[in-house]
Every structure is written in C-alpha cells, then in structure tokens.
Short mmCIF file of C-alpha atoms in Angstrom, two decimals:
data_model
loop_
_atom_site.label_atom_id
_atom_site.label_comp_id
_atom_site.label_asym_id
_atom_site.label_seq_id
_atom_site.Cartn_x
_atom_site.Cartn_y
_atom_site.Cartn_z
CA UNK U 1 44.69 -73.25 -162.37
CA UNK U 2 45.89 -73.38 -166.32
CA UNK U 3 49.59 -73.29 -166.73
CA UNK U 4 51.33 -70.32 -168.37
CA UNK U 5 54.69 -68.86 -169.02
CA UNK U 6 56.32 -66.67 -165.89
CA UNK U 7 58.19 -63.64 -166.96
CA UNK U 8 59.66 -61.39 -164.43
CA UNK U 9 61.54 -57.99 -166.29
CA UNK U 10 63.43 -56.19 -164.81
CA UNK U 11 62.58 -52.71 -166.64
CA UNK U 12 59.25 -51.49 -168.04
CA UNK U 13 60.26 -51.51 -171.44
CA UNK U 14 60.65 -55.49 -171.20
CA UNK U 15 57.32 -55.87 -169.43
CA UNK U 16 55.92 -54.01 -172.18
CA UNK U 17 57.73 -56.28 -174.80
CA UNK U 18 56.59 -59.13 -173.10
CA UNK U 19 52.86 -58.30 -173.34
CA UNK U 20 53.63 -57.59 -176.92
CA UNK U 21 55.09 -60.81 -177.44
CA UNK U 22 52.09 -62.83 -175.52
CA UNK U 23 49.15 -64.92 -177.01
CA UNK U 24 47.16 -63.63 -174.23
CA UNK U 25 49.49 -61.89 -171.35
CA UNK U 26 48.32 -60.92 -167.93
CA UNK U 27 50.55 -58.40 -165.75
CA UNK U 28 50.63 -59.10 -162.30
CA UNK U 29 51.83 -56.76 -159.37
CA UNK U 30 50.64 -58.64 -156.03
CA UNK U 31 48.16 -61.02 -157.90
CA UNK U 32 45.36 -60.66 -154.95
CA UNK U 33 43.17 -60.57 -157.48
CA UNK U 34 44.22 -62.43 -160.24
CA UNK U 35 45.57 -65.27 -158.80
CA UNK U 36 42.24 -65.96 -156.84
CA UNK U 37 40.80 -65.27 -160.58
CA UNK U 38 42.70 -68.00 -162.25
CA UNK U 39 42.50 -70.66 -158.95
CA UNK U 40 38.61 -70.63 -159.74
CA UNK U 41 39.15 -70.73 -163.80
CA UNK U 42 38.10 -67.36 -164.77
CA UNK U 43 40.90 -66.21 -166.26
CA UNK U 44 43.22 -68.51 -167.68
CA UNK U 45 46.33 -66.27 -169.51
CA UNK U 46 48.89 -67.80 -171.21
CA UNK U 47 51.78 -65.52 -169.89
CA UNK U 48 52.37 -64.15 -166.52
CA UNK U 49 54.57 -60.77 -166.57
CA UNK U 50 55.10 -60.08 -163.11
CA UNK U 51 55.83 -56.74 -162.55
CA UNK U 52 57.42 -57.35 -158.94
CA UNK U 53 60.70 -57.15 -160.48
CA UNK U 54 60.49 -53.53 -161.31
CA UNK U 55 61.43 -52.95 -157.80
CA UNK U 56 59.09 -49.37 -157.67
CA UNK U 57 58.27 -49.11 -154.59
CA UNK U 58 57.91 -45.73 -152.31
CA UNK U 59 55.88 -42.73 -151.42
CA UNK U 60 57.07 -39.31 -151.90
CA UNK U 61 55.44 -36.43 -150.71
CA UNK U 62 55.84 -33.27 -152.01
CA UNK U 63 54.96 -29.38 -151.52
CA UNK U 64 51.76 -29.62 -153.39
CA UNK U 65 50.93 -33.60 -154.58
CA UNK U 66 52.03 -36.78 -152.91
CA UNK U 67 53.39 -39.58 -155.45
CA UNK U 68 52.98 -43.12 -154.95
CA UNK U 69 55.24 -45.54 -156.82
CA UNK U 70 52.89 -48.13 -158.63
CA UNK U 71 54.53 -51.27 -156.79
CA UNK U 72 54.05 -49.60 -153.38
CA UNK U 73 52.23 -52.25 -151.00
CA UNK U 74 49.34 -51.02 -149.36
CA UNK U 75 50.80 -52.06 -146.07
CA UNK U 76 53.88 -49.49 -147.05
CA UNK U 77 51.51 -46.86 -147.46
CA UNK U 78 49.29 -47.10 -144.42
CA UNK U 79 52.45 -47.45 -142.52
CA UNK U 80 54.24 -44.02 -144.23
CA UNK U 81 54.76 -41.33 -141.34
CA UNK U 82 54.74 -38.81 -144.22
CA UNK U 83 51.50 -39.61 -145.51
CA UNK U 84 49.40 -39.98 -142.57
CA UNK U 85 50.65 -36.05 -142.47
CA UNK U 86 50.25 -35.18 -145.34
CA UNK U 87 46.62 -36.80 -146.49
CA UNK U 88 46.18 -38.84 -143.57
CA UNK U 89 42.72 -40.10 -145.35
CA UNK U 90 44.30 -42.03 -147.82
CA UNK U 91 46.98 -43.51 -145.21
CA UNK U 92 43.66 -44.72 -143.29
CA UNK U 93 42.47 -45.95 -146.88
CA UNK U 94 45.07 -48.24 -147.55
CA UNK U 95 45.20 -49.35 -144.26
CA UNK U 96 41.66 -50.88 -144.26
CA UNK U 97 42.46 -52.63 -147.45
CA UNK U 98 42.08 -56.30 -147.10
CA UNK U 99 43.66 -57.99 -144.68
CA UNK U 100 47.06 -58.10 -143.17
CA UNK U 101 48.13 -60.25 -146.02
CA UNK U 102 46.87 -59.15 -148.51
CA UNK U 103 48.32 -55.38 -147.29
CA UNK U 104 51.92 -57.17 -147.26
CA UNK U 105 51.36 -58.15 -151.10
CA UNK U 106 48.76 -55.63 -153.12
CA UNK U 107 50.20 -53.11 -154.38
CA UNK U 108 48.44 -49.44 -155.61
CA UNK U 109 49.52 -49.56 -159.14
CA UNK U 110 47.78 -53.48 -159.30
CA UNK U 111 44.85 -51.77 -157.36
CA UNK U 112 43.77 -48.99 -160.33
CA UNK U 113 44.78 -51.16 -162.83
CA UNK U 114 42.52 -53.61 -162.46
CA UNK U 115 39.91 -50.95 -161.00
CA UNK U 116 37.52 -54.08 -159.28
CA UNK U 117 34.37 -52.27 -158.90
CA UNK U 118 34.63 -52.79 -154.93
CA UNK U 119 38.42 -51.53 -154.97
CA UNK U 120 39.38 -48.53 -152.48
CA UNK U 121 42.50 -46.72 -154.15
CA UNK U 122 39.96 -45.93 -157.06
CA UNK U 123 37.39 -43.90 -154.56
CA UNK U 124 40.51 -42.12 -153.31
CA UNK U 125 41.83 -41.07 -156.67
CA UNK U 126 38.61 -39.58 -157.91
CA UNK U 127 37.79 -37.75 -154.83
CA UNK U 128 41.21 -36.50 -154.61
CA UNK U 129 41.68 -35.66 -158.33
CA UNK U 130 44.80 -37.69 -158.36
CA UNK U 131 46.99 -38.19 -161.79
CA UNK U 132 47.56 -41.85 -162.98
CA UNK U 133 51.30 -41.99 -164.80
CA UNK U 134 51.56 -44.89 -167.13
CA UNK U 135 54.57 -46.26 -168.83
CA UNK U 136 53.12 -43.77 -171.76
CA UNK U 137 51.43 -40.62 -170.27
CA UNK U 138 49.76 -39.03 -167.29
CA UNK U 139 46.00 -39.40 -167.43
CA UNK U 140 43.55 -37.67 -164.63
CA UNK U 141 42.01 -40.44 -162.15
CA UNK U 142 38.47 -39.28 -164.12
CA UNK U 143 39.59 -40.35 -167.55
CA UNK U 144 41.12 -43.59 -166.33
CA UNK U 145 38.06 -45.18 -165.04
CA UNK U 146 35.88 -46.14 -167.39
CA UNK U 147 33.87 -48.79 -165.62
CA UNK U 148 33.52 -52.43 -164.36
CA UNK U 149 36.91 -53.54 -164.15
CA UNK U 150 37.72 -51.31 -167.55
CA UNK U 151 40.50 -48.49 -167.30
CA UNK U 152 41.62 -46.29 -170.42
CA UNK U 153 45.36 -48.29 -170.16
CA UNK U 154 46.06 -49.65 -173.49
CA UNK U 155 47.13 -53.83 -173.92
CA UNK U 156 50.92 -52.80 -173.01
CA UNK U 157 50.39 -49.75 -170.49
CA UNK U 158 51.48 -49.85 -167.27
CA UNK U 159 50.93 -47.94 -164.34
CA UNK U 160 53.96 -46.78 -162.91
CA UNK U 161 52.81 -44.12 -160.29
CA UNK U 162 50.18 -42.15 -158.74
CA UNK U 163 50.01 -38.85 -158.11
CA UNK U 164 47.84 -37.27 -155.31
CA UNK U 165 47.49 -33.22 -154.84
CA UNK U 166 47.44 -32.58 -150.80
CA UNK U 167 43.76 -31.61 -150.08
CA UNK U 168 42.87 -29.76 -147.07
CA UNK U 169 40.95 -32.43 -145.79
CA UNK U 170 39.61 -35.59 -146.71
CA UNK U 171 37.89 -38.96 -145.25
CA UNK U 172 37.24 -42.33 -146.10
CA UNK U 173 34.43 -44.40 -144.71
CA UNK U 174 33.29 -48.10 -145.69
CA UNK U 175 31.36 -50.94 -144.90
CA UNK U 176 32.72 -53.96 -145.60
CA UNK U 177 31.80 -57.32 -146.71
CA UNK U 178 32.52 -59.57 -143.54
CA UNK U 179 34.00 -62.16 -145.63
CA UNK U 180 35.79 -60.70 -148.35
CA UNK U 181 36.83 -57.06 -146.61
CA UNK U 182 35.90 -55.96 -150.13
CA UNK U 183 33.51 -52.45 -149.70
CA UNK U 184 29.73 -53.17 -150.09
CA UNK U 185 29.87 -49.16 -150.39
CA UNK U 186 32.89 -46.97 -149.49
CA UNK U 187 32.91 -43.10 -149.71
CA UNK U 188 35.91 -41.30 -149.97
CA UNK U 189 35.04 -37.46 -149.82
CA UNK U 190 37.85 -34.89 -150.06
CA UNK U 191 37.87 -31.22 -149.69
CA UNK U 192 40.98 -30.39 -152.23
CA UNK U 193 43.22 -27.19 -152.23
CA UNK U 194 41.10 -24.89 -154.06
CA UNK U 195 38.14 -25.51 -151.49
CA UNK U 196 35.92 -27.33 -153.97
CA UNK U 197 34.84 -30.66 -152.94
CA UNK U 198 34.77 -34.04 -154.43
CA UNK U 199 33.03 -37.38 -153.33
CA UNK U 200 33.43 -40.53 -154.69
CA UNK U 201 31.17 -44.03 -154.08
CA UNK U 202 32.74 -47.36 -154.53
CA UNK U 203 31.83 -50.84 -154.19
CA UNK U 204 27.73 -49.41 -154.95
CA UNK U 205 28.38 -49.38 -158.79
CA UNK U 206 29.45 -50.91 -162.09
CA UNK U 207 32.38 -48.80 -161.33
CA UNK U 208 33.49 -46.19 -158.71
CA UNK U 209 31.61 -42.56 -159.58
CA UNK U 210 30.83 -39.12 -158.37
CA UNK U 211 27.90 -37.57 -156.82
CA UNK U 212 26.92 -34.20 -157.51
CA UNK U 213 24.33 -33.39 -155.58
CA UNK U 214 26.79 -34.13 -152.55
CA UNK U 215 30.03 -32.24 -153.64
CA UNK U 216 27.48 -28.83 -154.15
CA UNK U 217 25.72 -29.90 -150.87
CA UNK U 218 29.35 -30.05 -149.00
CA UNK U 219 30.92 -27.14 -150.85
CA UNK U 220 28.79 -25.12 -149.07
CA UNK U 221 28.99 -26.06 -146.07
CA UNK U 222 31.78 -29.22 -144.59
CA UNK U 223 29.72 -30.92 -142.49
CA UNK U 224 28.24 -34.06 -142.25
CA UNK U 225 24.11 -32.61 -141.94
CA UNK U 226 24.88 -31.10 -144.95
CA UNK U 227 24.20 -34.57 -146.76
CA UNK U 228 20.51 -34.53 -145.00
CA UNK U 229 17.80 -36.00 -147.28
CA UNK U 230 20.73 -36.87 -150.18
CA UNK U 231 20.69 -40.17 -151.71
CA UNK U 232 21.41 -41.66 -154.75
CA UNK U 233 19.00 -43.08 -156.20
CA UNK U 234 19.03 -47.18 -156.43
CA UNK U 235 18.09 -47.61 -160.16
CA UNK U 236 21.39 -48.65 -161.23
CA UNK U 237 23.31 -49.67 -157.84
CA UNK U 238 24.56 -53.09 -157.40
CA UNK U 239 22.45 -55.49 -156.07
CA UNK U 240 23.69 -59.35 -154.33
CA UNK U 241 23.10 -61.31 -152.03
CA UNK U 242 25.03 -59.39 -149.71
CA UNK U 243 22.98 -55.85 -149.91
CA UNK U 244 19.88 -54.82 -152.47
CA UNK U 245 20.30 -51.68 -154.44
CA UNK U 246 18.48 -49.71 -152.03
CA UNK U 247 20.54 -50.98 -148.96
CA UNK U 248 23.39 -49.79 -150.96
CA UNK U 249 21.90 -46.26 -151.80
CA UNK U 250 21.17 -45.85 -148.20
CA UNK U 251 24.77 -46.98 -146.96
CA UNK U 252 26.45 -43.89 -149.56
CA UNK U 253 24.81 -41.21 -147.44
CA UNK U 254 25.10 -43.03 -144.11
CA UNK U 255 29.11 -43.31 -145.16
CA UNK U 256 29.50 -40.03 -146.92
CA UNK U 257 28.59 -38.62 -143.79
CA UNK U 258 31.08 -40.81 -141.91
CA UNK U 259 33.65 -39.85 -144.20
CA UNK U 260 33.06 -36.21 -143.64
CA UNK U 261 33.38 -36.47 -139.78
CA UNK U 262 36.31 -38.52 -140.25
CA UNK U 263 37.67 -36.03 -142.80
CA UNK U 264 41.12 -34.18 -141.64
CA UNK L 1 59.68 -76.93 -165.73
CA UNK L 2 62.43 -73.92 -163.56
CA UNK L 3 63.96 -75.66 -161.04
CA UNK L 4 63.74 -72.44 -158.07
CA UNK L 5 66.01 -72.34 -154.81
CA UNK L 6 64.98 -70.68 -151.66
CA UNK L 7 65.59 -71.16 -147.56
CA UNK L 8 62.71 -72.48 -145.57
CA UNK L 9 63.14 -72.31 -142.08
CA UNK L 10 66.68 -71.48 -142.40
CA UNK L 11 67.57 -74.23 -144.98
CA UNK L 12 68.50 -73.73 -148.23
CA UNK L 13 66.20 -76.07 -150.88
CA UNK L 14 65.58 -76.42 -154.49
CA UNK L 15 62.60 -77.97 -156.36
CA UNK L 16 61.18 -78.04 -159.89
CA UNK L 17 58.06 -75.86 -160.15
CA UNK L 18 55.44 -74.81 -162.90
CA UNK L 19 54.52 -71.66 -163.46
CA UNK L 20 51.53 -72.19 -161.51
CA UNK L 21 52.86 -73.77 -158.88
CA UNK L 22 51.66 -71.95 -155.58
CA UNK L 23 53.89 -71.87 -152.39
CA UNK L 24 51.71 -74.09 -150.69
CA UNK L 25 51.77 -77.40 -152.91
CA UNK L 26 55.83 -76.54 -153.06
CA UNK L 27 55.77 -76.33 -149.47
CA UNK L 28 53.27 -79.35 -148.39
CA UNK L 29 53.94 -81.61 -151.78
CA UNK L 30 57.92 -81.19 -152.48
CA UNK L 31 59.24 -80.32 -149.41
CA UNK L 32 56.91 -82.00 -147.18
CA UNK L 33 56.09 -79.40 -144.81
CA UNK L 34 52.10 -80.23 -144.08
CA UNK L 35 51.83 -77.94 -141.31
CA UNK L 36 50.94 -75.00 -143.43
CA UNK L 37 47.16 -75.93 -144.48
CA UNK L 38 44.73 -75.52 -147.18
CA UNK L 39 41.58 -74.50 -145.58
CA UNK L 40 39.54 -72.39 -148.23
CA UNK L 41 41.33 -71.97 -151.23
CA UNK L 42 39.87 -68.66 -152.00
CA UNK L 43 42.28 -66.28 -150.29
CA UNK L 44 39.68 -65.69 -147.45
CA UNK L 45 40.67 -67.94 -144.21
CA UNK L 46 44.51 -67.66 -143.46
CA UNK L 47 45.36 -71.29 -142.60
CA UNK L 48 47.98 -71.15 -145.16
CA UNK L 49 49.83 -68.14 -143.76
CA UNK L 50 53.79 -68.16 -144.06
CA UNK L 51 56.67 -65.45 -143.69
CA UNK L 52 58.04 -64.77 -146.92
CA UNK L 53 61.11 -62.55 -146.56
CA UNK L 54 59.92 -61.68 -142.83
CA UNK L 55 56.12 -60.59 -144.25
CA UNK L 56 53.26 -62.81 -143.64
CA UNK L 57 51.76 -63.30 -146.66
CA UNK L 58 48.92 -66.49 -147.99
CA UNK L 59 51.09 -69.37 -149.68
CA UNK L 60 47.83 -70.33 -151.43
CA UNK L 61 47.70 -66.80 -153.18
CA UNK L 62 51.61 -66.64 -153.95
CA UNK L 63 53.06 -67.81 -157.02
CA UNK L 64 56.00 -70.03 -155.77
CA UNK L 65 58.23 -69.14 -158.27
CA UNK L 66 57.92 -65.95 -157.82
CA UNK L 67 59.74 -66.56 -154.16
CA UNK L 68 62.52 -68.14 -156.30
CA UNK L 69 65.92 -66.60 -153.66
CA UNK L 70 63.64 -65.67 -151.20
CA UNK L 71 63.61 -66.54 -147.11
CA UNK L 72 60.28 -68.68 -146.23
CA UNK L 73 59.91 -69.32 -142.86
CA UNK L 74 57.30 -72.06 -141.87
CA UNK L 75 54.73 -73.24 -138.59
CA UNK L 76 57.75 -75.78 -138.70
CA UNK L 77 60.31 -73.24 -138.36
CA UNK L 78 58.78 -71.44 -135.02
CA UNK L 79 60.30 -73.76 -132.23
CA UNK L 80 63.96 -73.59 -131.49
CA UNK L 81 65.73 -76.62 -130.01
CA UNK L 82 62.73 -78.65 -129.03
CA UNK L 83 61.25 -75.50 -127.69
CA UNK L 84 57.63 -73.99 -128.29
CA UNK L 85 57.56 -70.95 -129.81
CA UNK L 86 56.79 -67.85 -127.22
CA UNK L 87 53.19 -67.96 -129.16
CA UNK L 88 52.68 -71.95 -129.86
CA UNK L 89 53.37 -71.82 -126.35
CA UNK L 90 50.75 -69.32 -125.59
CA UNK L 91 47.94 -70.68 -128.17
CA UNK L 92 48.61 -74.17 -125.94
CA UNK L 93 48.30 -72.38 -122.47
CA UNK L 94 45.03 -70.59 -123.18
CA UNK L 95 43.69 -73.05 -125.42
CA UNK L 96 43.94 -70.95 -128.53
CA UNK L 97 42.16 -73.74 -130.77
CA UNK L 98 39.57 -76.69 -130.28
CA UNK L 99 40.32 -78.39 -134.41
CA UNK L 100 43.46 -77.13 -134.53
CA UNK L 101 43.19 -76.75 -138.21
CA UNK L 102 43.78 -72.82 -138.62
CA UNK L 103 46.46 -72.71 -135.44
CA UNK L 104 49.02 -72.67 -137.74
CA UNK L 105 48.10 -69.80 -139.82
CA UNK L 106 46.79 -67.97 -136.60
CA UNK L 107 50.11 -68.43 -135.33
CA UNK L 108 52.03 -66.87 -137.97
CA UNK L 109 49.45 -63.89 -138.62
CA UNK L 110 50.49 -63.16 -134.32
CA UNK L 111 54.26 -63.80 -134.86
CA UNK L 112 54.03 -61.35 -137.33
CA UNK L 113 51.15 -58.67 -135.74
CA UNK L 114 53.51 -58.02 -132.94
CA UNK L 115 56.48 -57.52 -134.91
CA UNK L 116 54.71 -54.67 -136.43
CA UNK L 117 52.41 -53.68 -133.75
CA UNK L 118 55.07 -54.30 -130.96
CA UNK L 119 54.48 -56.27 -127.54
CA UNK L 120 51.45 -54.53 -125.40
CA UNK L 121 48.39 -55.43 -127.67
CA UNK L 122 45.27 -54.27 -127.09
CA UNK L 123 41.86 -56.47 -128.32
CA UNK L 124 41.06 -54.45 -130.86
CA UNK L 125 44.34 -54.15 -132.80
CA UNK L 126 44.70 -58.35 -132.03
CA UNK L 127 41.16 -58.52 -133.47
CA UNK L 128 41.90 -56.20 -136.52
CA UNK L 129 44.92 -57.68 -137.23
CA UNK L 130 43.47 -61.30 -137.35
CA UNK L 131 40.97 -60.30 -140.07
CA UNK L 132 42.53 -62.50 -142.76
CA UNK L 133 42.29 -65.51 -140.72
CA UNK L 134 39.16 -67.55 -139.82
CA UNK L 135 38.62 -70.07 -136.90
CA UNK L 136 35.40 -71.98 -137.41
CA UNK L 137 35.66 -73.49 -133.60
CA UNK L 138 36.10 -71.03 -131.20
CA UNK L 139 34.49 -68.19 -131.30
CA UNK L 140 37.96 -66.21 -131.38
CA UNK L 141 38.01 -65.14 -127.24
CA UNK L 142 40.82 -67.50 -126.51
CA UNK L 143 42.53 -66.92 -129.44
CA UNK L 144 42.86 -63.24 -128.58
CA UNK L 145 43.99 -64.00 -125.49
CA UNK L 146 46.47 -66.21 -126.39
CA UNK L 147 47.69 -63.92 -129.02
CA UNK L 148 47.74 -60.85 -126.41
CA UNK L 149 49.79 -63.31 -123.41
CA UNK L 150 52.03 -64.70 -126.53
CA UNK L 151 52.82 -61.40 -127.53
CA UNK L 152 54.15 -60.34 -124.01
CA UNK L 153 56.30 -63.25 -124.09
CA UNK L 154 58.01 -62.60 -127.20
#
C-alpha cells in the first residue's frame, strides 16, 4: 500500500476543506472497502480524510421516516431495538452485511457513498425511497445512484445521514458470495406507506436498479406467486466466475420472492 | 512519521507509524506481538482478529493510526496469571484446531460472539457469527463445539 497523508477532522466543514486542499483525497468512514482497495494497489490516494472523527453515529426513528446518522456501524443498526420495530427489513439488512467485523467497522454513510455494485444499504434505499442528506442537500436514493460505484456526490460532499420513510412492510433476501459475503443478487422489496410497491436488485448489475414489471406485478397483489413467470432479462446482468448472467436473472425472481415472504 | 500511543493488553505503548501503517505490522513488527497472524491479506479469513476498544475488528483492514488512544486487546492478552483463557481453554479441550494458524483469530471472533450473543449458543448463531473467519483444517465441527463449551465457561 502507497503512503499518504492521514487527516482526521473533527467537523464536516474541515473534512470538506481537506478534500479541497488534496492532490487526490479519499474519505474514509470504516475503510472495508478502500483499505482492501489500496492493500492490492488499486487505488493509491494521496490523502486519507477519515471521517471517524465526526463522531455521527445513531438511529432515530421517527413518526413517519427513520434517520440513520452516516457514521452509524452496521452492527449498531442491526442491533437497534427501535428499528427492528419500526422497518425490521432493513435491521435484518444490515445485519447480513459482511461479517462480524466488518459489521463492527462499516458504516451506512461509507456504504452509499461508495455504492459497490454488490452493496446492500443501496437495494434498501431504493426500494424504500429513502432521502440521502449530504453535507450540501438532500437528494432522493433514485437520483444518487448513478451506477458502478458512481453516486451524484460532488469531490467534497459528504454523506451525513439517511433518511428512511416507515413502509408497511418490506423484505430483504440475498445470496451471497461464500467467500466475500458480498450479494451475487440481493432483492430488497418494500411495500411503502402509500401502498405502492418498490423492488430493488443488487449485486446483478452495473449498479443497484428497479424492476417494473415486479413492483406492478406486487402492487396488485403482496404475495410471493405474484412474481410467477417474471424475470429480468440477462442481456446486461453481471456475469463472473461466480454466476453467468442468466444464473443471476434467475436468482432476482427466486429472491424477490424470498424477500416478499420475508417482508413484515 | 506520528509517533501514536495506545494500551495493548492493558499496557500503555507508543510507536512511530506511517500513514499506512496497519494494526497488524504495529502489532507483530513494533511491539512484537506475533500471535495475531496474517493469513490472507484480503480482509476475507479472520486470523488477524483483535479487540479494538472492546469490538473485534481485522488488524489487517485497520489503519493503525487511526487507533491512536484507543484500548487493543491481543490473543496475548486473553490468559490471566498463567491461566488459559475460559475459550483457549476450550479450543484446547475439544481440539478446536489441527495448524493452529487461525486459533487466534477464531478465538477472539468467540470472546467477542458471546459478549454480544450472551452464554447459551446455539450452532447456528456460533456458525453465523464465525463467518469472517476461515479454518482451512478442520472442517469447523470442533471449532463450534469448542466455541459453544467455551462460551458456557465464560
């Protein structure tokens, strides 16, 4: 791993200043991603602005939304009493992230941010029509993804919280990758407030995404045959030496429909 | 190059580190504590595992200055007066390892399970919990069990 500077602010407005000040800065929250990007030379920034010292960490829930402080480890968020109440989904979510380890240090605003195309948070926020608040502005979770590892944040933007409305009911399902606990194809599907119904594939893609044909299917009716002779079709899915495109198209409707028995 | 203070196993120590200095080579290469290992350096396999402010985290994915004033605690740091460890003791008895080489990280990851997770473990919380750390040996049976009889001990 390259050597760089190591700046830890204390306020946003510093971290901010410090990107501004960089040759090529790099904010970290827990750095499960980017440090394993550095150790193998893909990334190789010349300042390190570690946003642990912001010190935002917590989840609030509300009447209508639940708000997630950017810093918030995923381990905090499984483990909050007052989320598995309120979107008990998204508790489950977090708590499948990873490992252990990797729960105590990852954080949710380090999660969108770098919106890895196998992520989970970013399934959750599209499905659940959640609000991203930067250090700037509030953006909705479908104008901040914009694809493979590409959010709308500007150079010095920071996430500072996420913002979740309560759904009536919602479920996450994924297969992971033995190895990496990374999702070969996760489905979060939510049925929101309002009654409509959103679902949202990650790990399949260039970058998490909707499918239509579901959300009408499931709008109808909430239940799992609804998905019956839905798939997505393989053109553009990812393809490894893990799963082919087509093993991934088939895995969305076998884990949209686990998502929607899960769903509560 | 920041020199950084922190307590390891209850000690208070300082060191010079880089900026890209990970826990690990502080722990293993300046303070000579070789009983947290290196086994895949890709995040994946938990050998390196270490308590960092009472959370297990991986030393090979943390930036040691970043720990600067915090409270490490070490494989080395488990037995008290001569004394095993409630778990070492337990990995020993049921033959929790054949190489030995990810006991110490296994070790850690079930110190720190059954804080969380309390003392009457079932096998599939032990086996979901010990995701982030690989044995290449055994098979994981006797590791379980070791973890589960550990745990009770505790």
């Amino acid at each position: 791993m390259e050597n760089f500077n190591y700046i830890r602010p204390a306020k946003v407005a510093d971290a901010a200043k410090a990107m501004k000040k960089a040759k090529d800065g790099k904010f970290m929250s827990g750095g499960m991603t980017l440090l394993p990007t550095m150790k193998q030379g893909l990334a190789s920034p010349s300042d390190i602005i570690d946003l642990s010292g912001l010190k935002n960490s917590g989840v609030k829930v509300g009447s209508k939304s639940v708000t997630i402080q950017a810093g918030t480890i995923h381990a905090d968020v499984a483990g909050s009493k007052d989320l598995k109440k309120a979107i008990p989904g998204l508790a489950k979510l977090a708590g499948g992230i990873g490992d252990p380890h990797v729960r105590h240090k990852g954080t949710i605003g380090g999660s969108v941010a770098n919106n890895d195309p196998a992520a989970d948070y970013p399934s959750a926020c599209l499905a659940l029509g959640a609000t991203i608040h930067t250090s700037d502005r509030k953006l909705a979770a479908d104008k901040f993804f914009t694809g493979m590892f590409s959010t709308a944040l500007k150079d010095t933007e920071i996430v500072t919280a996420v913002e979740f409305p309560i759904p009536k009911k919602c479920g996450y399902a994924k297969f992971p990758n033995p190895a990496s606990l990374y999702a070969m194809v996760g489905v979060f599907v939510a049925q929101l407030a309002d009654g409509s119904v959103r679902v949202a594939v990650t790990g399949a893609g260039a970058g998490v995404f909707r499918v239509p044909e579901m959300e009408a299917a499931l709008s109808k009716k909430f239940a799992a045959s609804s998905l019956d002779g839905i798939a997505v079709k393989s053109k553009n899915l990812n393809s490894d030496m893990h799963a082919s495109a087509e093993y991934r198209a088939h895995l969305i409707t076998v884990m949209a429909k686990r998502a929607v028995d899960a769903a509560k | 190059m920041p020199a950084i203070t922190m307590k390891v196993n209850g000690q208070a120590v300082c060191g010079d580190v880089e900026g890209r200095t990970l826990l690990v080579e502080f722990l293993r290469d300046k303070l000579g504590l070789t009983g947290t290992h290196v086994g895949c350096d890709t995040s994946q396999c938990g050998a390196c595992v270490v308590h960092v402010d009472g959370k297990a985290v991986k030393s090979c994915t943390t930036l040691a200055i970043a720990c600067a004033d915090s409270e490490v605690t070490t494989i080395e740091g488990l037995a008290k007066n001569g004394k095993l460890h409630p778990m070492q003791e337990a990995f020993r008895e049921h033959h929790g390892l054949q190489c030995g080489f990810c006991t110490p990280g296994m070790i850690m990851s079930a110190v720190d399970l059954v804080k969380r997770n309390g003392k009457k473990l079932d096998d599939e919380t032990i086996r979901h919990e010990l995701e982030g750390n690989i044995c290449r040996c055994t098979g994981y049976q006797n590791i379980v069990a070791a973890v589960k009889a550990g745990a009770a001990n505790m």
